[in-house]
Short mmCIF file of C-alpha atoms and ligand atoms in Angstrom, two decimals:
data_model
loop_
_atom_site.label_atom_id
_atom_site.label_comp_id
_atom_site.label_asym_id
_atom_site.label_seq_id
_atom_site.Cartn_x
_atom_site.Cartn_y
_atom_site.Cartn_z
CA MET A 233 0.00 0.00 0.00
CA GLU A 234 1.38 3.41 -0.98
CA GLU A 235 2.22 5.70 1.92
CA PHE A 236 1.64 9.43 1.61
CA PRO A 237 3.56 11.90 3.79
CA MET A 238 1.18 13.67 6.13
CA ALA A 239 0.45 17.21 4.92
CA SER A 240 0.76 19.92 7.56
CA VAL A 241 -1.65 22.84 7.74
CA LEU A 242 -1.54 25.92 9.93
CA ILE A 243 -4.93 27.57 10.57
CA SER A 244 -5.12 31.10 11.97
CA GLY A 245 -8.29 31.64 14.04
CA ALA A 246 -10.20 29.39 16.46
CA SER A 247 -13.80 30.56 16.20
CA ILE A 248 -16.10 28.73 13.73
CA ALA A 249 -14.28 28.24 10.40
CA GLY A 250 -10.96 27.32 12.06
CA PRO A 251 -12.17 24.45 14.30
CA VAL A 252 -14.53 23.00 11.64
CA LEU A 253 -11.63 22.91 9.18
CA ALA A 254 -9.32 21.43 11.82
CA PHE A 255 -11.87 18.69 12.53
CA TRP A 256 -12.18 17.62 8.89
CA LEU A 257 -8.47 17.86 8.16
CA ARG A 258 -7.75 15.59 11.13
CA ARG A 259 -10.33 13.14 9.75
CA ALA A 260 -8.37 13.22 6.49
CA GLY A 261 -5.15 12.42 8.35
CA VAL A 262 -3.65 15.89 8.00
CA ASP A 263 -1.38 17.33 10.70
CA VAL A 264 -3.15 20.48 12.00
CA THR A 265 -2.05 23.43 14.13
CA VAL A 266 -4.43 26.27 15.03
CA VAL A 267 -3.05 29.61 16.22
CA GLU A 268 -5.49 32.00 17.93
CA LYS A 269 -4.68 35.51 19.10
CA ALA A 270 -7.04 35.37 22.09
CA ASP A 271 -5.97 33.39 25.15
CA ALA A 272 -8.90 30.94 24.80
CA VAL A 273 -11.74 30.17 22.41
CA ARG A 274 -13.90 33.28 22.58
CA GLY A 275 -17.52 32.91 23.67
CA GLY A 276 -20.22 35.55 23.40
CA GLY A 277 -21.92 37.10 20.42
CA TYR A 278 -25.45 37.08 19.12
CA PRO A 279 -27.31 33.83 18.45
CA ILE A 280 -26.22 32.57 15.03
CA ASP A 281 -27.85 30.23 12.53
CA LEU A 282 -26.84 27.01 10.83
CA ARG A 283 -29.04 26.45 7.81
CA GLY A 284 -29.39 24.14 4.85
CA VAL A 285 -26.19 22.31 3.89
CA ALA A 286 -24.39 23.72 6.96
CA VAL A 287 -26.65 21.49 9.08
CA ASP A 288 -25.53 18.53 6.95
CA VAL A 289 -21.89 19.45 7.69
CA VAL A 290 -22.33 19.37 11.49
CA GLU A 291 -24.42 16.22 11.19
CA ARG A 292 -21.57 14.54 9.30
CA MET A 293 -19.27 15.69 12.13
CA GLY A 294 -21.47 13.74 14.55
CA LEU A 295 -22.27 16.99 16.37
CA LEU A 296 -25.93 17.39 15.55
CA GLU A 297 -27.01 16.24 19.01
CA PRO A 298 -25.04 18.76 21.15
CA ILE A 299 -25.81 21.50 18.62
CA GLU A 300 -29.54 20.69 18.65
CA ALA A 301 -29.41 20.67 22.45
CA ALA A 302 -28.12 24.25 22.41
CA ARG A 303 -30.96 25.49 20.20
CA THR A 304 -32.28 28.86 21.27
CA GLY A 305 -35.81 27.62 20.63
CA THR A 306 -36.81 31.18 19.78
CA ARG A 307 -40.57 31.22 19.62
CA ALA A 308 -41.20 34.70 18.34
CA LEU A 309 -39.69 37.99 17.33
CA THR A 310 -41.76 40.93 18.49
CA PHE A 311 -41.28 44.35 16.94
CA VAL A 312 -42.11 47.30 19.20
CA THR A 313 -42.21 51.06 18.90
CA GLU A 314 -40.02 53.38 20.97
CA ARG A 315 -42.86 53.50 23.49
CA GLY A 316 -42.89 49.73 23.76
CA ARG A 317 -46.12 49.21 21.83
CA ALA A 318 -46.12 45.93 19.84
CA ILE A 319 -46.28 46.29 16.04
CA ALA A 320 -46.26 42.58 15.22
CA SER A 321 -45.09 39.33 16.76
CA LEU A 322 -43.85 36.75 14.27
CA ARG A 323 -42.41 33.29 14.28
CA THR A 324 -38.81 33.44 12.97
CA GLU A 325 -39.69 30.92 10.23
CA THR A 326 -42.24 33.41 8.94
CA LEU A 327 -39.51 35.99 8.48
CA VAL A 328 -36.96 33.90 6.62
CA GLY A 329 -39.17 31.34 4.96
CA GLU A 330 -37.15 28.35 6.14
CA GLN A 331 -39.98 25.89 6.70
CA SER A 332 -38.61 23.92 3.77
CA ILE A 333 -35.01 23.53 5.02
CA ARG A 334 -33.24 22.44 8.19
CA ALA A 335 -32.18 25.34 10.40
CA ILE A 336 -30.75 25.59 13.92
CA GLU A 337 -30.34 28.83 15.80
CA LEU A 338 -27.99 28.68 18.78
CA PRO A 339 -25.83 31.03 20.83
CA ARG A 340 -22.52 31.62 19.04
CA GLY A 341 -20.60 30.81 22.23
CA ASP A 342 -22.34 27.42 22.54
CA LEU A 343 -21.30 26.53 19.00
CA THR A 344 -17.65 27.50 19.55
CA GLU A 345 -17.69 25.45 22.76
CA VAL A 346 -19.01 22.33 20.95
CA LEU A 347 -16.43 22.72 18.16
CA TRP A 348 -13.61 23.21 20.64
CA ALA A 349 -14.63 20.13 22.62
CA ALA A 350 -14.74 18.08 19.38
CA THR A 351 -11.22 19.05 18.30
CA ARG A 352 -9.09 19.94 21.30
CA ASP A 353 -7.71 16.42 21.90
CA GLU A 354 -6.59 15.87 18.32
CA VAL A 355 -5.51 19.30 17.19
CA GLU A 356 -2.58 21.39 18.38
CA TYR A 357 -4.08 24.69 19.55
CA VAL A 358 -1.73 27.59 20.26
CA PHE A 359 -3.44 30.48 22.05
CA ASP A 360 -2.24 34.00 22.70
CA ASP A 361 -0.09 34.06 19.58
CA ARG A 362 -0.36 35.16 15.96
CA ILE A 363 1.46 34.95 12.66
CA THR A 364 3.94 37.76 11.98
CA THR A 365 5.43 36.76 8.59
CA LEU A 366 4.66 34.28 5.81
CA ASP A 367 7.35 33.23 3.32
CA ASP A 368 6.08 30.97 0.52
CA ARG A 369 9.01 28.75 -0.59
CA ASP A 370 9.41 25.82 -2.98
CA ASP A 371 9.31 23.22 -0.22
CA GLY A 372 6.63 24.77 2.02
CA ILE A 373 5.62 27.97 3.71
CA HIS A 374 7.88 29.41 6.41
CA VAL A 375 5.95 31.09 9.23
CA THR A 376 7.15 33.29 12.06
CA PHE A 377 5.03 34.02 15.14
CA ARG A 378 4.88 36.85 17.62
CA ARG A 379 5.77 34.50 20.49
CA GLY A 380 6.45 30.95 19.22
CA ALA A 381 9.45 29.66 17.24
CA PRO A 382 9.35 29.78 13.39
CA ARG A 383 7.92 26.70 11.64
CA MET A 384 7.32 25.25 8.15
CA PHE A 385 3.89 24.07 6.87
CA ASP A 386 2.47 22.87 3.57
CA LEU A 387 -0.43 25.33 3.74
CA VAL A 388 -1.52 28.31 5.81
CA ILE A 389 -5.26 28.99 6.06
CA GLY A 390 -6.65 32.30 7.30
CA ALA A 391 -9.79 31.63 9.36
CA ASP A 392 -9.20 34.81 11.30
CA GLY A 393 -12.32 36.77 10.52
CA LEU A 394 -13.28 40.06 8.92
CA HIS A 395 -10.02 41.73 9.91
CA SER A 396 -7.86 38.75 8.95
CA GLY A 397 -4.13 39.00 9.66
CA VAL A 398 -3.35 36.24 7.13
CA ARG A 399 -5.19 38.20 4.43
CA GLU A 400 -3.21 41.31 5.24
CA ARG A 401 0.09 39.43 5.07
CA ALA A 402 -0.63 37.50 1.86
CA PHE A 403 -2.97 39.84 -0.06
CA GLY A 404 -2.32 43.32 1.38
CA PRO A 405 -4.41 45.83 3.37
CA GLU A 406 -8.09 45.25 4.12
CA ALA A 407 -9.51 48.43 2.56
CA PRO A 408 -9.77 47.37 -1.11
CA PHE A 409 -11.55 44.12 -0.14
CA ARG A 410 -13.96 45.56 2.41
CA ARG A 411 -17.41 46.66 1.36
CA ASP A 412 -19.00 48.65 4.18
CA LEU A 413 -22.77 48.49 4.32
CA ASP A 414 -22.67 51.81 6.16
CA ALA A 415 -23.78 50.39 9.45
CA GLY A 416 -22.44 49.10 12.74
CA TYR A 417 -23.50 46.85 15.60
CA ALA A 418 -22.60 45.99 19.16
CA ALA A 419 -23.62 42.90 21.10
CA PHE A 420 -23.21 41.99 24.79
CA SER A 421 -24.91 39.99 27.53
CA VAL A 422 -27.28 41.41 30.12
CA PRO A 423 -29.08 39.63 32.97
CA ASN A 424 -32.62 38.53 32.13
CA VAL A 425 -34.50 41.07 34.21
CA TYR A 426 -37.13 41.43 31.48
CA GLY A 427 -39.12 38.26 32.01
CA LEU A 428 -38.35 37.16 28.43
CA ASP A 429 -38.30 33.49 27.51
CA ARG A 430 -36.97 32.15 24.20
CA GLU A 431 -37.97 35.24 22.30
CA ALA A 432 -36.58 38.42 20.87
CA VAL A 433 -37.94 41.93 21.12
CA MET A 434 -36.74 44.57 18.68
CA MET A 435 -37.31 48.29 18.88
CA ASN A 436 -36.72 50.30 15.70
CA VAL A 437 -36.56 53.97 14.96
CA ALA A 438 -35.34 55.00 11.50
CA GLY A 439 -31.71 53.92 11.19
CA ARG A 440 -31.40 52.42 14.68
CA SER A 441 -32.53 49.21 16.34
CA ALA A 442 -32.17 47.86 19.86
CA THR A 443 -32.88 44.19 20.45
CA LEU A 444 -33.16 41.93 23.48
CA TYR A 445 -32.69 38.28 22.69
CA ALA A 446 -33.58 35.75 25.40
CA VAL A 447 -32.19 32.24 25.02
CA ARG A 448 -33.60 29.64 27.40
CA ASN A 449 -32.13 30.25 30.86
CA GLN A 450 -29.03 32.12 29.72
CA PRO A 451 -28.36 35.83 30.05
CA VAL A 452 -30.12 37.94 27.44
CA THR A 453 -28.10 39.11 24.42
CA ALA A 454 -28.49 42.84 23.85
CA LEU A 455 -27.86 44.10 20.33
CA PHE A 456 -27.59 47.65 19.09
CA SER A 457 -27.49 48.08 15.34
CA TRP A 458 -27.48 51.29 13.34
CA SER A 459 -27.22 52.64 9.80
CA GLY A 460 -24.80 55.36 8.80
CA PRO A 461 -21.06 55.61 8.22
CA THR A 462 -19.27 53.97 11.15
CA PRO A 463 -15.58 54.57 11.81
CA THR A 464 -13.36 51.52 12.10
CA LEU A 465 -12.10 51.86 15.64
CA ASP A 466 -9.10 49.93 16.86
CA HIS A 467 -10.41 46.60 18.20
CA ARG A 468 -8.72 47.31 21.54
CA ASP A 469 -10.45 50.69 21.89
CA THR A 470 -13.56 49.33 23.61
CA GLU A 471 -13.98 52.63 25.46
CA GLY A 472 -14.21 54.48 22.12
CA GLN A 473 -16.64 51.85 20.81
CA ARG A 474 -18.89 52.13 23.86
CA ARG A 475 -18.90 55.92 23.58
CA LEU A 476 -19.91 55.69 19.93
CA VAL A 477 -22.87 53.45 20.81
CA GLU A 478 -23.89 55.82 23.63
CA HIS A 479 -23.73 58.73 21.18
CA VAL A 480 -25.89 56.96 18.55
CA PHE A 481 -28.52 55.63 21.01
CA GLY A 482 -28.52 58.37 23.68
CA GLY A 483 -31.98 59.92 24.14
CA LEU A 484 -33.98 56.96 22.81
CA GLY A 485 -36.81 55.42 24.82
CA TRP A 486 -37.98 51.85 25.50
CA ARG A 487 -35.30 49.83 27.34
CA VAL A 488 -32.45 51.68 25.68
CA PRO A 489 -31.20 53.77 28.66
CA GLU A 490 -30.96 50.66 30.82
CA MET A 491 -29.27 48.66 28.04
CA LEU A 492 -26.70 51.42 27.62
CA ALA A 493 -26.00 51.42 31.34
CA ARG A 494 -25.48 47.63 31.31
CA MET A 495 -23.25 47.86 28.25
CA ARG A 496 -20.76 49.82 30.37
CA THR A 497 -19.96 46.82 32.53
CA ALA A 498 -20.54 43.94 30.06
CA ASP A 499 -17.44 41.75 29.86
CA ASP A 500 -18.29 40.20 26.46
CA PHE A 501 -18.89 43.47 24.57
CA TYR A 502 -18.45 42.92 20.80
CA PHE A 503 -18.43 45.74 18.26
CA ASP A 504 -17.89 45.88 14.52
CA THR A 505 -18.91 47.62 11.35
CA VAL A 506 -21.45 45.81 9.18
CA SER A 507 -19.10 44.94 6.36
CA GLN A 508 -18.51 42.33 3.73
CA ILE A 509 -15.29 41.02 2.28
CA ARG A 510 -15.33 40.69 -1.51
CA MET A 511 -12.08 39.52 -3.09
CA PRO A 512 -11.21 38.59 -6.67
CA SER A 513 -9.33 35.55 -5.32
CA TRP A 514 -9.19 33.85 -1.90
CA THR A 515 -6.06 31.83 -2.54
CA ARG A 516 -2.47 32.59 -3.41
CA GLY A 517 0.27 29.97 -3.56
CA ARG A 518 0.22 28.06 -0.28
CA VAL A 519 -2.14 30.52 1.44
CA GLY A 520 -5.94 30.25 1.45
CA LEU A 521 -8.68 32.24 3.15
CA VAL A 522 -11.93 30.82 4.54
CA GLY A 523 -15.02 32.07 6.37
CA ASP A 524 -15.29 35.77 7.12
CA ALA A 525 -11.65 36.32 6.15
CA ALA A 526 -12.51 35.41 2.53
CA PHE A 527 -16.20 36.18 2.07
CA ALA A 528 -17.71 37.82 5.17
CA PRO A 529 -21.38 38.37 4.28
CA SER A 530 -22.14 40.60 7.34
CA PHE A 531 -24.58 39.69 10.07
CA ARG A 532 -27.43 41.12 8.01
CA SER A 533 -27.25 38.10 5.72
CA GLY A 534 -27.72 35.75 8.68
CA GLN A 535 -25.51 33.29 6.81
CA GLY A 536 -21.91 34.02 7.99
CA THR A 537 -21.58 30.93 10.14
CA SER A 538 -23.25 28.59 7.65
CA ILE A 539 -21.13 29.56 4.67
CA ALA A 540 -17.98 29.47 6.80
CA ALA A 541 -18.73 25.87 7.87
CA VAL A 542 -19.67 24.71 4.37
CA GLY A 543 -16.64 26.39 2.76
CA VAL A 544 -14.10 24.72 5.06
CA TYR A 545 -15.76 21.33 4.64
CA VAL A 546 -15.27 21.66 0.86
CA LEU A 547 -11.68 22.83 1.37
CA ALA A 548 -10.90 19.82 3.58
CA ALA A 549 -12.38 17.47 0.96
CA GLU A 550 -10.24 19.06 -1.76
CA ILE A 551 -7.10 18.79 0.39
CA ALA A 552 -7.89 15.17 1.24
CA ALA A 553 -8.22 14.38 -2.46
CA ARG A 554 -4.69 15.71 -3.18
CA PRO A 555 -2.40 14.27 -0.53
CA THR A 556 0.81 14.99 -2.46
CA GLU A 557 -0.01 18.48 -3.69
CA PRO A 558 -2.24 20.19 -1.10
CA ALA A 559 -1.68 23.68 -2.58
CA ALA A 560 -3.59 22.56 -5.70
CA ALA A 561 -6.65 22.09 -3.45
CA LEU A 562 -6.93 25.84 -2.88
CA PRO A 563 -8.11 26.96 -6.35
CA ALA A 564 -10.33 23.86 -6.56
CA TYR A 565 -12.00 24.87 -3.26
CA GLU A 566 -12.49 28.40 -4.51
CA ALA A 567 -14.05 27.27 -7.79
CA ARG A 568 -16.55 25.12 -5.89
CA VAL A 569 -17.54 27.60 -3.17
CA ARG A 570 -17.46 31.02 -4.84
CA GLY A 571 -20.97 31.02 -6.37
CA PHE A 572 -22.51 29.74 -3.13
CA ALA A 573 -20.70 32.36 -1.03
CA THR A 574 -21.67 35.20 -3.36
CA GLN A 575 -25.33 34.17 -3.45
CA ASN A 576 -25.40 34.22 0.36
CA GLN A 577 -23.53 37.53 0.57
CA ASP A 578 -26.17 39.07 -1.68
CA LEU A 579 -28.84 38.35 0.96
CA ALA A 580 -27.45 41.11 3.19
CA THR A 581 -29.07 43.93 1.29
CA SER A 582 -32.53 42.40 1.07
CA GLY A 583 -32.59 41.40 4.77
CA ALA A 584 -31.66 44.92 5.83
CA ARG A 585 -35.07 46.28 4.91
CA ILE A 586 -36.78 44.18 7.54
CA VAL A 587 -34.41 44.36 10.51
CA SER A 588 -32.84 47.76 9.86
CA PRO A 589 -35.07 50.17 7.98
CA ALA A 590 -32.89 53.24 7.47
CA THR A 591 -35.44 56.01 6.80
CA PRO A 592 -38.86 56.91 8.26
CA TRP A 593 -40.49 55.83 4.98
CA GLN A 594 -38.70 52.42 5.03
CA LEU A 595 -39.72 52.00 8.66
CA HIS A 596 -43.36 52.73 7.83
CA SER A 597 -43.38 50.30 4.85
CA ARG A 598 -41.62 47.67 6.96
CA ASN A 599 -44.29 47.95 9.65
CA VAL A 600 -47.07 47.58 7.08
CA LEU A 601 -45.30 44.46 5.73
CA LEU A 602 -44.84 43.02 9.25
CA ARG A 603 -48.55 43.28 9.98
CA ALA A 604 -49.33 41.49 6.72
CA LEU A 605 -46.73 38.73 7.09
CA PRO A 606 -48.73 36.17 9.09
CA LEU A 607 -51.42 36.39 6.41
CA LEU A 608 -48.85 36.08 3.61
CA GLU A 609 -47.39 33.05 5.37
CA ARG A 610 -50.79 31.39 5.41
CA VAL A 611 -50.92 31.72 1.64
CA GLY A 612 -47.29 30.57 1.36
CA VAL A 613 -45.33 33.78 0.65
CA PRO A 614 -42.27 34.12 2.96
CA ALA A 615 -40.94 37.62 3.71
CA GLN A 616 -37.84 37.24 1.57
CA GLY A 617 -39.44 35.10 -1.10
CA GLY A 618 -37.55 32.07 0.23
CA ALA A 619 -34.24 33.66 -0.83
CA ILE A 620 -32.46 32.57 2.37
CA ALA A 621 -33.66 28.99 2.03
CA ARG A 622 -32.53 28.88 -1.60
CA ALA A 623 -29.10 30.39 -0.87
CA ALA A 624 -28.55 28.11 2.15
CA THR A 625 -28.96 25.01 -0.01
CA ALA A 626 -27.20 26.23 -3.16
CA LEU A 627 -24.25 23.84 -2.91
CA THR A 628 -24.00 20.06 -3.09
CA LEU A 629 -21.58 18.75 -0.50
CA PRO A 630 -18.80 16.47 -1.72
CA ASP A 631 -18.19 13.16 0.07
CA ALA A 632 -16.76 13.56 3.56
CA PRO A 633 -12.99 14.20 3.66
CA ARG A 634 -11.15 10.95 4.48
CA PRO A 635 -7.57 9.75 4.83
CA ALA A 636 -5.24 10.42 1.92
CA GLU A 637 -4.53 6.84 0.87
CA ARG A 638 -8.20 5.93 0.42
CA ALA A 639 -9.09 9.25 -1.23
CA ALA A 640 -6.22 8.94 -3.71
CA ARG A 641 -7.19 5.37 -4.61
CA SER A 642 -10.79 6.43 -5.25
CA LEU A 643 -9.56 9.17 -7.62
CA ALA A 644 -7.39 6.73 -9.57
C1 FAD B 1186 -16.26 37.13 19.97
C2 FAD B 1186 -17.04 37.13 18.68
C3 FAD B 1186 -18.39 37.55 18.69
C4 FAD B 1186 -19.11 37.55 17.50
N1 FAD B 1186 -20.40 38.01 17.55
C5 FAD B 1186 -21.11 38.04 16.41
C6 FAD B 1186 -22.44 38.52 16.41
O1 FAD B 1186 -22.97 38.94 17.45
N2 FAD B 1186 -23.14 38.53 15.25
C7 FAD B 1186 -22.58 38.07 14.09
O2 FAD B 1186 -23.23 38.07 13.06
N3 FAD B 1186 -21.32 37.62 14.04
C8 FAD B 1186 -20.57 37.61 15.16
N4 FAD B 1186 -19.28 37.18 15.11
C9 FAD B 1186 -18.75 36.72 13.82
C10 FAD B 1186 -19.20 35.31 13.46
O3 FAD B 1186 -18.67 34.41 14.38
C11 FAD B 1186 -18.69 35.05 12.04
O4 FAD B 1186 -19.32 35.92 11.14
C12 FAD B 1186 -18.94 33.69 11.44
O5 FAD B 1186 -19.28 32.74 12.39
C13 FAD B 1186 -17.74 33.20 10.61
O6 FAD B 1186 -16.74 32.78 11.50
P1 FAD B 1186 -15.19 32.82 11.23
O7 FAD B 1186 -14.64 31.69 12.01
O8 FAD B 1186 -14.88 32.91 9.77
O9 FAD B 1186 -14.70 34.24 11.81
P2 FAD B 1186 -14.80 34.81 13.31
O10 FAD B 1186 -15.90 34.22 14.05
O11 FAD B 1186 -14.75 36.30 13.20
O12 FAD B 1186 -13.44 34.28 14.00
C14 FAD B 1186 -12.16 34.76 13.74
C15 FAD B 1186 -11.22 34.21 14.83
O13 FAD B 1186 -9.88 34.57 14.49
C16 FAD B 1186 -9.25 35.17 15.61
N5 FAD B 1186 -8.26 36.09 15.08
C17 FAD B 1186 -8.48 37.31 14.52
N6 FAD B 1186 -7.32 37.84 14.09
C18 FAD B 1186 -6.34 36.93 14.37
C19 FAD B 1186 -4.94 36.90 14.15
N7 FAD B 1186 -4.30 37.91 13.56
N8 FAD B 1186 -4.25 35.79 14.55
C20 FAD B 1186 -4.91 34.73 15.17
N9 FAD B 1186 -6.24 34.73 15.41
C21 FAD B 1186 -6.94 35.81 15.02
C22 FAD B 1186 -10.39 35.82 16.38
O14 FAD B 1186 -10.06 36.03 17.75
C23 FAD B 1186 -11.49 34.78 16.21
O15 FAD B 1186 -11.41 33.76 17.17
C24 FAD B 1186 -18.50 37.15 16.27
C25 FAD B 1186 -17.17 36.72 16.26
C26 FAD B 1186 -16.42 36.73 17.43
C27 FAD B 1186 -14.96 36.28 17.39
#
């Protein structure tokens, strides 16, 4: 039986894309190291969704059970005015039209915890470190780190998010690839003093929304989201970020003053612009980008986590199919995933009209639509015309990545 040398892959980023890729590469017999700049896997964030083929990916990982168990079980999303008066209360399925596909909403931190537990024994995780230089050579890629000793790998994969360090090192500065949707958001946990149970309540005024999201017996996630040019603040400048949110939301009614006060002391405060990454190519030589680093769709698409998980599954399958030339897997992965990623990125602009109406007129039309939605659902017309369901299933998964020797034989 022919023996193949084990390929070695360095992944930057241990959130969603990084651990899913690590899992499948280990299944394929690849040697995997993950470097993460934080000192542990980061929890927190808004509840996220796995939809369509992304649910198939976690099922094939054998993780459907713990992921199902962490379901938010959100029963309804209620839209209220600044005075707290209800405009409409809808089932989430009514909004996105996903009756026809599998979908699981769960707290982002629960998903990262499940993925970490599924990979930590088999994968070398290096926390509190980051890549400083990449040197693509004939025999591999030479990597230096801020803290650790230099090492050689066959591939380096950037799974390090919207502000990817790998992208910056291999492809240059972020600005030409970033498409700002002229909006920002901030999420953090607050105690459930609202009596909410598996439901979300959203208050909109034109260009601003404040949401409370209650997940079973966990703390409530508070989310502020706004339209308008938002400066990119240094990610360490959380004081500047909090001040910006206070400036944008100061003076609003409903629960906003109390949410702002709690934001001051929240220890999982997360802030970013609502931006996409659009690149002409995600791969270069021995470097590839995945997830938000390559094709961030923004939270308005609701599909960031799903397309990240699906993309890395395809990448792992392509690497597994080419045990002796893993770099050739990168363009093959891109060719297979690009159309799917773009279709999902394009959802961000249509979704924005419902959750973030920017002008008084958009807000008024949105409210008229919300009141009509339950009726439309009864006659089978979902709010987004089923666009999310179609985009979430617009890729056929290849066979599961498996060890090199068997994959190579099946290709022969
Ligand atoms: C703490 C946190 C909270 C989030 N909250 C939300 C939310 O509320 N709503 C939403 O829509 N999306 C949120 N996201 C983004 C969401 O997780 C992603 O859109 C999606 O799941 C795709 O995941 P990803 O793994 O590609 O990127 P991300 O989830 O962004 O993960 C990137 C990972 O890379 C690490 N990293 C970054 N730079 C470097 C570097 N130079 N070297 C090493 N590691 C690095 C980060 O610490 C992080 O762990 C959040 C992400 C994080 C990290």
